[in-house]
Amino acid sequence: MALGNDRTARRRVDARSSAERITAAGRTVLGRGEGSLEQIAAEAGVGIATLYRHFPNREAIVRAVLEDILETDLLPLIERAADAPHTRQGLKDIAVRLLDLITEERGLVTFASNFADVAVDVLQRFTSSLHPLVVRAQREGEVRPDLTAEDIPHFLVMAVAGLALPGTPPSLRARFITLLFDSLNPAGATPLPPLLSGEDDLRAAVGNVTRT
């Protein structure tokens, strides 16, 4: 029984190690602007069958890479933003860093046809981390009172969809990030219309932008 348990544990460790290597290889390959599953498997040092065992399609690779980006690079920034003197600027810094990270992975946006779907799903995992920032910014009068933490993933993906495409110059990204975040200013803000049932998901609309 003990021997069987040891073998099962080793298989789990090996599987986790393979998945981690494939995810790291995905970041490397996509960072070069390339995008075939065969290239990712070769970079990871695994066979294509092993890759498919862990990641059955391109979307699964993008999800894993994006989760790795957010966990390792963006989450610490979200946590530091809680102590920033100006919370709206902290939220803007998060958006700018997210754009920088995704732009560095040059093939990430175009590798999967439904990048926007995956990005919204992954970012929604960080809603609970963003909630205290939004509440504090509203309390301090830096963010419009009708914004919710659930709005932030959609808001960020709108920025990513339009501004993280290959070839977008930094000056253009900075200009439109400023415009987007000015829309959070409570001064003179038009009240947001209510979301209707079945119309609260922007993923399909944003996905159309990424495919044009």
CSV table of N, CA, C and O in Angstrom, one decimal, residues 75-183:
chain,number,residue,atom,x,y,z
A,75,LEU,N,-0.5,40.3,-9.0
A,75,LEU,CA,-1.0,40.2,-7.6
A,75,LEU,C,-0.2,41.0,-6.6
A,75,LEU,O,-0.8,41.7,-5.8
A,76,PRO,N,1.1,40.9,-6.6
A,76,PRO,CA,1.9,41.8,-5.7
A,76,PRO,C,1.6,43.3,-5.8
A,76,PRO,O,1.5,44.0,-4.8
A,77,LEU,N,1.4,43.7,-7.1
A,77,LEU,CA,1.1,45.1,-7.3
A,77,LEU,C,-0.3,45.5,-6.8
A,77,LEU,O,-0.5,46.6,-6.2
A,78,ILE,N,-1.3,44.5,-6.9
A,78,ILE,CA,-2.6,44.8,-6.3
A,78,ILE,C,-2.5,44.9,-4.8
A,78,ILE,O,-3.1,45.8,-4.2
A,79,GLU,N,-1.7,44.1,-4.2
A,79,GLU,CA,-1.6,44.1,-2.8
A,79,GLU,C,-0.9,45.4,-2.3
A,79,GLU,O,-1.3,46.0,-1.3
A,80,ARG,N,0.1,45.9,-3.1
A,80,ARG,CA,0.8,47.1,-2.7
A,80,ARG,C,-0.1,48.3,-2.9
A,80,ARG,O,0.0,49.3,-2.2
A,81,ALA,N,-1.0,48.2,-3.9
A,81,ALA,CA,-1.9,49.4,-4.2
A,81,ALA,C,-2.8,49.7,-3.0
A,81,ALA,O,-3.3,50.8,-2.8
A,82,ALA,N,-3.0,48.7,-2.1
A,82,ALA,CA,-3.8,48.9,-0.9
A,82,ALA,C,-3.2,50.0,0.0
A,82,ALA,O,-4.0,50.7,0.7
A,83,ASP,N,-1.9,50.2,-0.1
A,83,ASP,CA,-1.3,51.2,0.7
A,83,ASP,C,-0.9,52.5,-0.1
A,83,ASP,O,-0.2,53.4,0.5
A,84,ALA,N,-1.3,52.6,-1.3
A,84,ALA,CA,-1.0,53.7,-2.2
A,84,ALA,C,-1.7,55.0,-1.7
A,84,ALA,O,-2.9,54.8,-1.2
A,85,PRO,N,-1.1,56.1,-1.7
A,85,PRO,CA,-1.8,57.3,-1.2
A,85,PRO,C,-3.0,57.7,-2.0
A,85,PRO,O,-3.9,58.3,-1.5
A,86,HIS,N,-3.0,57.4,-3.3
A,86,HIS,CA,-4.1,57.7,-4.2
A,86,HIS,C,-4.5,56.4,-4.9
A,86,HIS,O,-3.8,55.9,-5.8
A,87,THR,N,-5.7,56.0,-4.5
A,87,THR,CA,-6.1,54.7,-4.9
A,87,THR,C,-6.4,54.6,-6.4
A,87,THR,O,-6.2,53.6,-7.0
A,88,ARG,N,-7.0,55.6,-7.0
A,88,ARG,CA,-7.3,55.6,-8.4
A,88,ARG,C,-6.0,55.5,-9.2
A,88,ARG,O,-6.0,54.7,-10.2
A,89,GLN,N,-5.0,56.1,-8.7
A,89,GLN,CA,-3.7,56.0,-9.4
A,89,GLN,C,-3.2,54.6,-9.2
A,89,GLN,O,-2.5,54.0,-10.2
A,90,GLY,N,-3.4,54.0,-8.1
A,90,GLY,CA,-3.0,52.6,-7.9
A,90,GLY,C,-3.7,51.7,-8.8
A,90,GLY,O,-3.1,50.8,-9.4
A,91,LEU,N,-5.0,51.9,-9.0
A,91,LEU,CA,-5.7,51.1,-10.0
A,91,LEU,C,-5.2,51.3,-11.4
A,91,LEU,O,-5.1,50.3,-12.2
A,92,LYS,N,-4.9,52.5,-11.7
A,92,LYS,CA,-4.3,52.8,-13.1
A,92,LYS,C,-2.9,52.1,-13.2
A,92,LYS,O,-2.7,51.6,-14.3
A,93,ASP,N,-2.1,52.1,-12.2
A,93,ASP,CA,-0.8,51.5,-12.3
A,93,ASP,C,-1.0,50.0,-12.5
A,93,ASP,O,-0.2,49.4,-13.2
A,94,ILE,N,-2.1,49.4,-11.9
A,94,ILE,CA,-2.3,48.0,-12.2
A,94,ILE,C,-2.7,47.7,-13.6
A,94,ILE,O,-2.2,46.8,-14.3
A,95,ALA,N,-3.5,48.6,-14.2
A,95,ALA,CA,-3.9,48.5,-15.6
A,95,ALA,C,-2.7,48.6,-16.5
A,95,ALA,O,-2.5,47.9,-17.5
A,96,VAL,N,-1.8,49.6,-16.2
A,96,VAL,CA,-0.6,49.8,-17.1
A,96,VAL,C,0.3,48.6,-17.0
A,96,VAL,O,0.8,48.2,-18.0
A,97,ARG,N,0.5,48.1,-15.8
A,97,ARG,CA,1.4,47.0,-15.6
A,97,ARG,C,0.8,45.7,-16.3
A,97,ARG,O,1.5,45.0,-17.0
A,98,LEU,N,-0.5,45.6,-16.3
A,98,LEU,CA,-1.2,44.4,-17.0
A,98,LEU,C,-0.9,44.6,-18.5
A,98,LEU,O,-0.6,43.6,-19.1
A,99,LEU,N,-1.1,45.8,-19.0
A,99,LEU,CA,-0.8,46.0,-20.4
A,99,LEU,C,0.6,45.7,-20.8
A,99,LEU,O,0.9,45.1,-21.8
A,100,ASP,N,1.5,46.2,-19.9
A,100,ASP,CA,3.0,45.9,-20.2
A,100,ASP,C,3.3,44.4,-20.2
A,100,ASP,O,4.0,43.9,-21.1
A,101,LEU,N,2.7,43.7,-19.2
A,101,LEU,CA,3.0,42.3,-19.2
A,101,LEU,C,2.4,41.5,-20.4
A,101,LEU,O,3.1,40.6,-20.9
A,102,ILE,N,1.2,41.8,-20.8
A,102,ILE,CA,0.6,41.1,-21.9
A,102,ILE,C,1.3,41.5,-23.2
A,102,ILE,O,1.4,40.7,-24.1
A,103,THR,N,1.7,42.8,-23.3
A,103,THR,CA,2.4,43.2,-24.5
A,103,THR,C,3.7,42.5,-24.6
A,103,THR,O,4.2,42.2,-25.7
A,104,GLU,N,4.4,42.3,-23.5
A,104,GLU,CA,5.7,41.5,-23.5
A,104,GLU,C,5.5,40.1,-24.0
A,104,GLU,O,6.3,39.6,-24.7
A,105,GLU,N,4.3,39.5,-23.7
A,105,GLU,CA,4.0,38.2,-24.3
A,105,GLU,C,3.3,38.4,-25.6
A,105,GLU,O,2.1,38.3,-25.8
A,106,ARG,N,4.1,38.7,-26.6
A,106,ARG,CA,3.6,39.3,-27.9
A,106,ARG,C,2.6,38.5,-28.6
A,106,ARG,O,1.7,39.0,-29.3
A,107,GLY,N,2.7,37.2,-28.4
A,107,GLY,CA,1.7,36.3,-29.1
A,107,GLY,C,0.5,35.9,-28.3
A,107,GLY,O,-0.4,35.2,-28.8
A,108,LEU,N,0.4,36.5,-27.1
A,108,LEU,CA,-0.7,36.0,-26.1
A,108,LEU,C,-2.1,36.4,-26.6
A,108,LEU,O,-3.0,35.6,-26.6
A,109,VAL,N,-2.2,37.6,-27.1
A,109,VAL,CA,-3.6,38.1,-27.5
A,109,VAL,C,-4.1,37.4,-28.7
A,109,VAL,O,-5.3,37.0,-28.9
A,110,THR,N,-3.2,37.1,-29.7
A,110,THR,CA,-3.6,36.5,-30.9
A,110,THR,C,-3.5,35.0,-31.0
A,110,THR,O,-4.0,34.3,-31.9
A,111,PHE,N,-2.9,34.3,-29.9
A,111,PHE,CA,-2.7,32.9,-29.9
A,111,PHE,C,-4.1,32.1,-29.8
A,111,PHE,O,-4.3,31.1,-30.5
A,112,ALA,N,-5.0,32.6,-29.0
A,112,ALA,CA,-6.3,32.0,-28.9
A,112,ALA,C,-7.4,32.9,-29.4
A,112,ALA,O,-7.4,34.2,-29.2
A,113,SER,N,-8.3,32.4,-30.1
A,113,SER,CA,-9.4,33.2,-30.8
A,113,SER,C,-10.3,33.9,-29.7
A,113,SER,O,-10.9,34.9,-30.0
A,114,ASN,N,-10.4,33.3,-28.5
A,114,ASN,CA,-11.3,33.8,-27.5
A,114,ASN,C,-10.5,34.4,-26.3
A,114,ASN,O,-10.8,34.2,-25.2
A,115,PHE,N,-9.4,35.1,-26.6
A,115,PHE,CA,-8.6,35.7,-25.6
A,115,PHE,C,-9.4,36.5,-24.6
A,115,PHE,O,-9.2,36.4,-23.4
A,116,ALA,N,-10.4,37.3,-25.1
A,116,ALA,CA,-11.1,38.1,-24.2
A,116,ALA,C,-11.9,37.3,-23.2
A,116,ALA,O,-12.0,37.6,-22.0
A,117,ASP,N,-12.5,36.2,-23.6
A,117,ASP,CA,-13.2,35.3,-22.7
A,117,ASP,C,-12.3,34.8,-21.6
A,117,ASP,O,-12.7,34.8,-20.4
A,118,VAL,N,-11.1,34.3,-22.0
A,118,VAL,CA,-10.2,33.8,-21.0
A,118,VAL,C,-9.7,34.8,-20.0
A,118,VAL,O,-9.7,34.6,-18.8
A,119,ALA,N,-9.4,36.0,-20.6
A,119,ALA,CA,-8.9,37.1,-19.7
A,119,ALA,C,-9.9,37.6,-18.7
A,119,ALA,O,-9.6,37.8,-17.5
A,120,VAL,N,-11.2,37.7,-19.1
A,120,VAL,CA,-12.3,38.1,-18.2
A,120,VAL,C,-12.4,37.0,-17.1
A,120,VAL,O,-12.5,37.3,-15.9
A,121,ASP,N,-12.4,35.7,-17.5
A,121,ASP,CA,-12.5,34.6,-16.5
A,121,ASP,C,-11.4,34.7,-15.5
A,121,ASP,O,-11.6,34.5,-14.3
A,122,VAL,N,-10.2,34.8,-16.0
A,122,VAL,CA,-9.0,34.8,-15.1
A,122,VAL,C,-9.0,36.1,-14.2
A,122,VAL,O,-8.8,36.0,-13.0
A,123,LEU,N,-9.3,37.2,-14.7
A,123,LEU,CA,-9.3,38.5,-13.9
A,123,LEU,C,-10.4,38.5,-12.9
A,123,LEU,O,-10.3,39.1,-11.8
A,124,GLN,N,-11.5,37.8,-13.2
A,124,GLN,CA,-12.6,37.7,-12.2
A,124,GLN,C,-12.2,37.1,-10.9
A,124,GLN,O,-12.7,37.3,-9.8
A,125,ARG,N,-11.1,36.2,-11.0
A,125,ARG,CA,-10.6,35.6,-9.7
A,125,ARG,C,-10.0,36.6,-8.8
A,125,ARG,O,-9.8,36.3,-7.6
A,126,PHE,N,-9.7,37.8,-9.3
A,126,PHE,CA,-9.0,38.8,-8.5
A,126,PHE,C,-10.0,39.9,-8.0
A,126,PHE,O,-9.6,40.9,-7.4
A,127,THR,N,-11.3,39.6,-8.3
A,127,THR,CA,-12.3,40.6,-7.9
A,127,THR,C,-12.3,40.9,-6.4
A,127,THR,O,-12.4,42.0,-5.9
A,128,SER,N,-12.1,39.8,-5.6
A,128,SER,CA,-12.1,40.0,-4.1
A,128,SER,C,-10.9,40.8,-3.7
A,128,SER,O,-11.0,41.6,-2.7
A,129,SER,N,-9.8,40.7,-4.4
A,129,SER,CA,-8.6,41.5,-4.1
A,129,SER,C,-8.8,43.0,-4.4
A,129,SER,O,-8.3,43.9,-3.8
A,130,LEU,N,-9.5,43.2,-5.5
A,130,LEU,CA,-9.8,44.6,-6.0
A,130,LEU,C,-10.9,45.3,-5.2
A,130,LEU,O,-10.9,46.5,-5.1
A,131,HIS,N,-11.8,44.5,-4.6
A,131,HIS,CA,-12.9,45.1,-3.9
A,131,HIS,C,-12.5,46.2,-2.8
A,131,HIS,O,-13.0,47.3,-2.8
A,132,PRO,N,-11.5,45.9,-1.9
A,132,PRO,CA,-11.1,46.9,-0.9
A,132,PRO,C,-10.6,48.2,-1.6
A,132,PRO,O,-10.8,49.3,-1.1
A,133,LEU,N,-9.9,48.0,-2.7
A,133,LEU,CA,-9.4,49.2,-3.4
A,133,LEU,C,-10.5,50.1,-3.9
A,133,LEU,O,-10.4,51.3,-3.8
A,134,VAL,N,-11.5,49.5,-4.5
A,134,VAL,CA,-12.6,50.2,-5.1
A,134,VAL,C,-13.4,50.9,-4.0
A,134,VAL,O,-13.7,52.1,-4.1
A,135,VAL,N,-13.6,50.2,-2.9
A,135,VAL,CA,-14.4,50.8,-1.8
A,135,VAL,C,-13.6,52.0,-1.2
A,135,VAL,O,-14.2,53.1,-0.9
A,136,ARG,N,-12.3,51.8,-1.0
A,136,ARG,CA,-11.5,52.9,-0.4
A,136,ARG,C,-11.5,54.1,-1.4
A,136,ARG,O,-11.6,55.3,-1.0
A,137,ALA,N,-11.3,53.8,-2.7
A,137,ALA,CA,-11.3,54.9,-3.7
A,137,ALA,C,-12.6,55.7,-3.7
A,137,ALA,O,-12.6,56.9,-3.8
A,138,GLN,N,-13.7,55.0,-3.5
A,138,GLN,CA,-15.0,55.6,-3.5
A,138,GLN,C,-15.2,56.4,-2.2
A,138,GLN,O,-15.7,57.5,-2.2
A,139,ARG,N,-14.7,55.9,-1.1
A,139,ARG,CA,-14.8,56.6,0.2
A,139,ARG,C,-14.0,57.9,0.2
A,139,ARG,O,-14.4,58.9,0.7
A,140,GLU,N,-12.9,57.9,-0.6
A,140,GLU,CA,-12.0,59.0,-0.6
A,140,GLU,C,-12.4,60.0,-1.8
A,140,GLU,O,-11.8,61.0,-2.0
A,141,GLY,N,-13.5,59.6,-2.5
A,141,GLY,CA,-14.0,60.5,-3.6
A,141,GLY,C,-13.1,60.5,-4.8
A,141,GLY,O,-13.2,61.4,-5.7
A,142,GLU,N,-12.3,59.4,-5.0
A,142,GLU,CA,-11.5,59.3,-6.2
A,142,GLU,C,-12.1,58.5,-7.3
A,142,GLU,O,-11.6,58.5,-8.5
A,143,VAL,N,-13.1,57.7,-7.0
A,143,VAL,CA,-13.8,56.8,-8.0
A,143,VAL,C,-15.3,57.0,-7.9
A,143,VAL,O,-15.8,57.1,-6.8
A,144,ARG,N,-15.9,57.0,-9.0
A,144,ARG,CA,-17.4,57.2,-9.1
A,144,ARG,C,-18.1,56.1,-8.2
A,144,ARG,O,-17.7,55.0,-8.1
A,145,PRO,N,-19.1,56.5,-7.5
A,145,PRO,CA,-19.7,55.6,-6.5
A,145,PRO,C,-20.5,54.4,-7.1
A,145,PRO,O,-20.8,53.4,-6.4
A,146,ASP,N,-20.8,54.5,-8.4
A,146,ASP,CA,-21.6,53.4,-9.0
A,146,ASP,C,-20.8,52.3,-9.6
A,146,ASP,O,-21.3,51.3,-10.2
A,147,LEU,N,-19.4,52.4,-9.5
A,147,LEU,CA,-18.5,51.4,-10.0
A,147,LEU,C,-18.5,50.2,-9.0
A,147,LEU,O,-18.5,50.5,-7.8
A,148,THR,N,-18.4,49.0,-9.4
A,148,THR,CA,-18.3,47.8,-8.6
A,148,THR,C,-17.0,47.1,-8.9
A,148,THR,O,-16.4,47.3,-9.9
A,149,ALA,N,-16.5,46.3,-7.9
A,149,ALA,CA,-15.3,45.5,-8.1
A,149,ALA,C,-15.5,44.6,-9.3
A,149,ALA,O,-14.6,44.3,-10.0
A,150,GLU,N,-16.8,44.1,-9.5
A,150,GLU,CA,-17.1,43.2,-10.6
A,150,GLU,C,-16.9,43.9,-12.0
A,150,GLU,O,-16.7,43.2,-13.0
A,151,ASP,N,-17.0,45.2,-12.0
A,151,ASP,CA,-16.8,46.0,-13.2
A,151,ASP,C,-15.3,46.0,-13.7
A,151,ASP,O,-15.1,46.1,-14.9
A,152,ILE,N,-14.4,45.9,-12.7
A,152,ILE,CA,-13.0,46.1,-13.0
A,152,ILE,C,-12.4,45.1,-14.0
A,152,ILE,O,-11.7,45.5,-14.9
A,153,PRO,N,-12.7,43.8,-13.9
A,153,PRO,CA,-12.2,42.9,-14.9
A,153,PRO,C,-12.6,43.2,-16.3
A,153,PRO,O,-11.8,43.2,-17.2
A,154,HIS,N,-13.9,43.6,-16.5
A,154,HIS,CA,-14.4,44.0,-17.8
A,154,HIS,C,-13.6,45.3,-18.3
A,154,HIS,O,-13.3,45.4,-19.4
A,155,PHE,N,-13.5,46.2,-17.4
A,155,PHE,CA,-12.9,47.5,-17.6
A,155,PHE,C,-11.4,47.2,-18.1
A,155,PHE,O,-11.0,47.8,-19.1
A,156,LEU,N,-10.7,46.4,-17.4
A,156,LEU,CA,-9.3,46.1,-17.7
A,156,LEU,C,-9.2,45.3,-19.1
A,156,LEU,O,-8.3,45.6,-19.9
A,157,VAL,N,-10.1,44.4,-19.3
A,157,VAL,CA,-10.1,43.7,-20.6
A,157,VAL,C,-10.4,44.6,-21.8
A,157,VAL,O,-9.8,44.4,-22.9
A,158,MET,N,-11.3,45.6,-21.6
A,158,MET,CA,-11.5,46.5,-22.7
A,158,MET,C,-10.2,47.2,-23.0
A,158,MET,O,-9.9,47.4,-24.2
A,159,ALA,N,-9.4,47.6,-22.0
A,159,ALA,CA,-8.1,48.2,-22.3
A,159,ALA,C,-7.2,47.3,-23.0
A,159,ALA,O,-6.5,47.6,-24.0
A,160,VAL,N,-7.1,46.1,-22.5
A,160,VAL,CA,-6.2,45.1,-23.1
A,160,VAL,C,-6.6,44.8,-24.5
A,160,VAL,O,-5.7,44.7,-25.4
A,161,ALA,N,-7.9,44.6,-24.8
A,161,ALA,CA,-8.3,44.2,-26.1
A,161,ALA,C,-7.9,45.3,-27.2
A,161,ALA,O,-7.5,45.0,-28.3
A,162,GLY,N,-8.0,46.6,-26.8
A,162,GLY,CA,-7.7,47.6,-27.7
A,162,GLY,C,-6.3,48.1,-27.7
A,162,GLY,O,-5.8,48.6,-28.7
A,163,LEU,N,-5.5,47.9,-26.6
A,163,LEU,CA,-4.2,48.5,-26.5
A,163,LEU,C,-3.1,47.6,-26.4
A,163,LEU,O,-1.9,48.0,-26.4
A,164,ALA,N,-3.3,46.3,-26.2
A,164,ALA,CA,-2.2,45.3,-26.1
A,164,ALA,C,-1.9,44.6,-27.4
A,164,ALA,O,-1.2,43.6,-27.4
A,165,LEU,N,-2.6,45.0,-28.5
A,165,LEU,CA,-2.3,44.3,-29.8
A,165,LEU,C,-0.9,44.6,-30.2
A,165,LEU,O,-0.4,45.7,-30.0
A,166,PRO,N,-0.2,43.7,-30.9
A,166,PRO,CA,1.1,43.9,-31.3
A,166,PRO,C,1.2,45.2,-32.2
A,166,PRO,O,0.4,45.4,-33.0
A,167,GLY,N,2.3,46.0,-32.0
A,167,GLY,CA,2.5,47.2,-32.7
A,167,GLY,C,1.9,48.4,-32.2
A,167,GLY,O,2.1,49.5,-32.7
A,168,THR,N,1.1,48.3,-31.1
A,168,THR,CA,0.5,49.5,-30.5
A,168,THR,C,1.6,50.3,-29.8
A,168,THR,O,2.3,49.8,-28.8
A,169,PRO,N,1.9,51.6,-30.2
A,169,PRO,CA,3.0,52.3,-29.5
A,169,PRO,C,2.7,52.7,-28.1
A,169,PRO,O,1.5,52.9,-27.7
A,170,PRO,N,3.7,52.8,-27.2
A,170,PRO,CA,3.5,53.1,-25.8
A,170,PRO,C,2.8,54.5,-25.6
A,170,PRO,O,2.0,54.6,-24.7
A,171,SER,N,3.0,55.4,-26.5
A,171,SER,CA,2.4,56.7,-26.3
A,171,SER,C,0.9,56.6,-26.5
A,171,SER,O,0.1,57.3,-25.8
A,172,LEU,N,0.5,55.8,-27.5
A,172,LEU,CA,-1.0,55.6,-27.7
A,172,LEU,C,-1.6,54.9,-26.5
A,172,LEU,O,-2.7,55.3,-26.1
A,173,ARG,N,-0.9,53.9,-26.0
A,173,ARG,CA,-1.5,53.2,-24.8
A,173,ARG,C,-1.6,54.1,-23.7
A,173,ARG,O,-2.6,54.2,-23.0
A,174,ALA,N,-0.6,55.0,-23.4
A,174,ALA,CA,-0.7,55.9,-22.3
A,174,ALA,C,-1.8,56.9,-22.5
A,174,ALA,O,-2.5,57.3,-21.5
A,175,ARG,N,-2.0,57.4,-23.7
A,175,ARG,CA,-3.1,58.3,-23.9
A,175,ARG,C,-4.4,57.8,-23.6
A,175,ARG,O,-5.3,58.4,-23.0
A,176,PHE,N,-4.7,56.5,-24.1
A,176,PHE,CA,-6.0,56.0,-23.9
A,176,PHE,C,-6.3,55.4,-22.6
A,176,PHE,O,-7.4,55.3,-22.1
A,177,ILE,N,-5.2,55.0,-21.9
A,177,ILE,CA,-5.3,54.6,-20.5
A,177,ILE,C,-5.8,55.8,-19.7
A,177,ILE,O,-6.6,55.6,-18.8
A,178,THR,N,-5.2,56.9,-19.9
A,178,THR,CA,-5.6,58.1,-19.2
A,178,THR,C,-7.0,58.5,-19.5
A,178,THR,O,-7.8,58.8,-18.6
A,179,LEU,N,-7.5,58.4,-20.7
A,179,LEU,CA,-8.9,58.6,-21.1
A,179,LEU,C,-9.8,57.6,-20.3
A,179,LEU,O,-10.8,58.0,-19.8
A,180,LEU,N,-9.4,56.4,-20.3
A,180,LEU,CA,-10.3,55.3,-19.7
A,180,LEU,C,-10.4,55.6,-18.2
A,180,LEU,O,-11.5,55.6,-17.6
A,181,PHE,N,-9.3,56.0,-17.5
A,181,PHE,CA,-9.4,56.2,-16.1
A,181,PHE,C,-10.0,57.5,-15.7
A,181,PHE,O,-10.5,57.6,-14.6
A,182,ASP,N,-10.0,58.4,-16.6
A,182,ASP,CA,-10.7,59.7,-16.4
A,182,ASP,C,-12.2,59.4,-16.3
A,182,ASP,O,-13.0,60.1,-15.6
A,183,SER,N,-12.7,58.3,-16.9
A,183,SER,CA,-14.1,57.9,-16.8
A,183,SER,C,-14.5,57.5,-15.5
A,183,SER,O,-15.7,57.4,-15.1
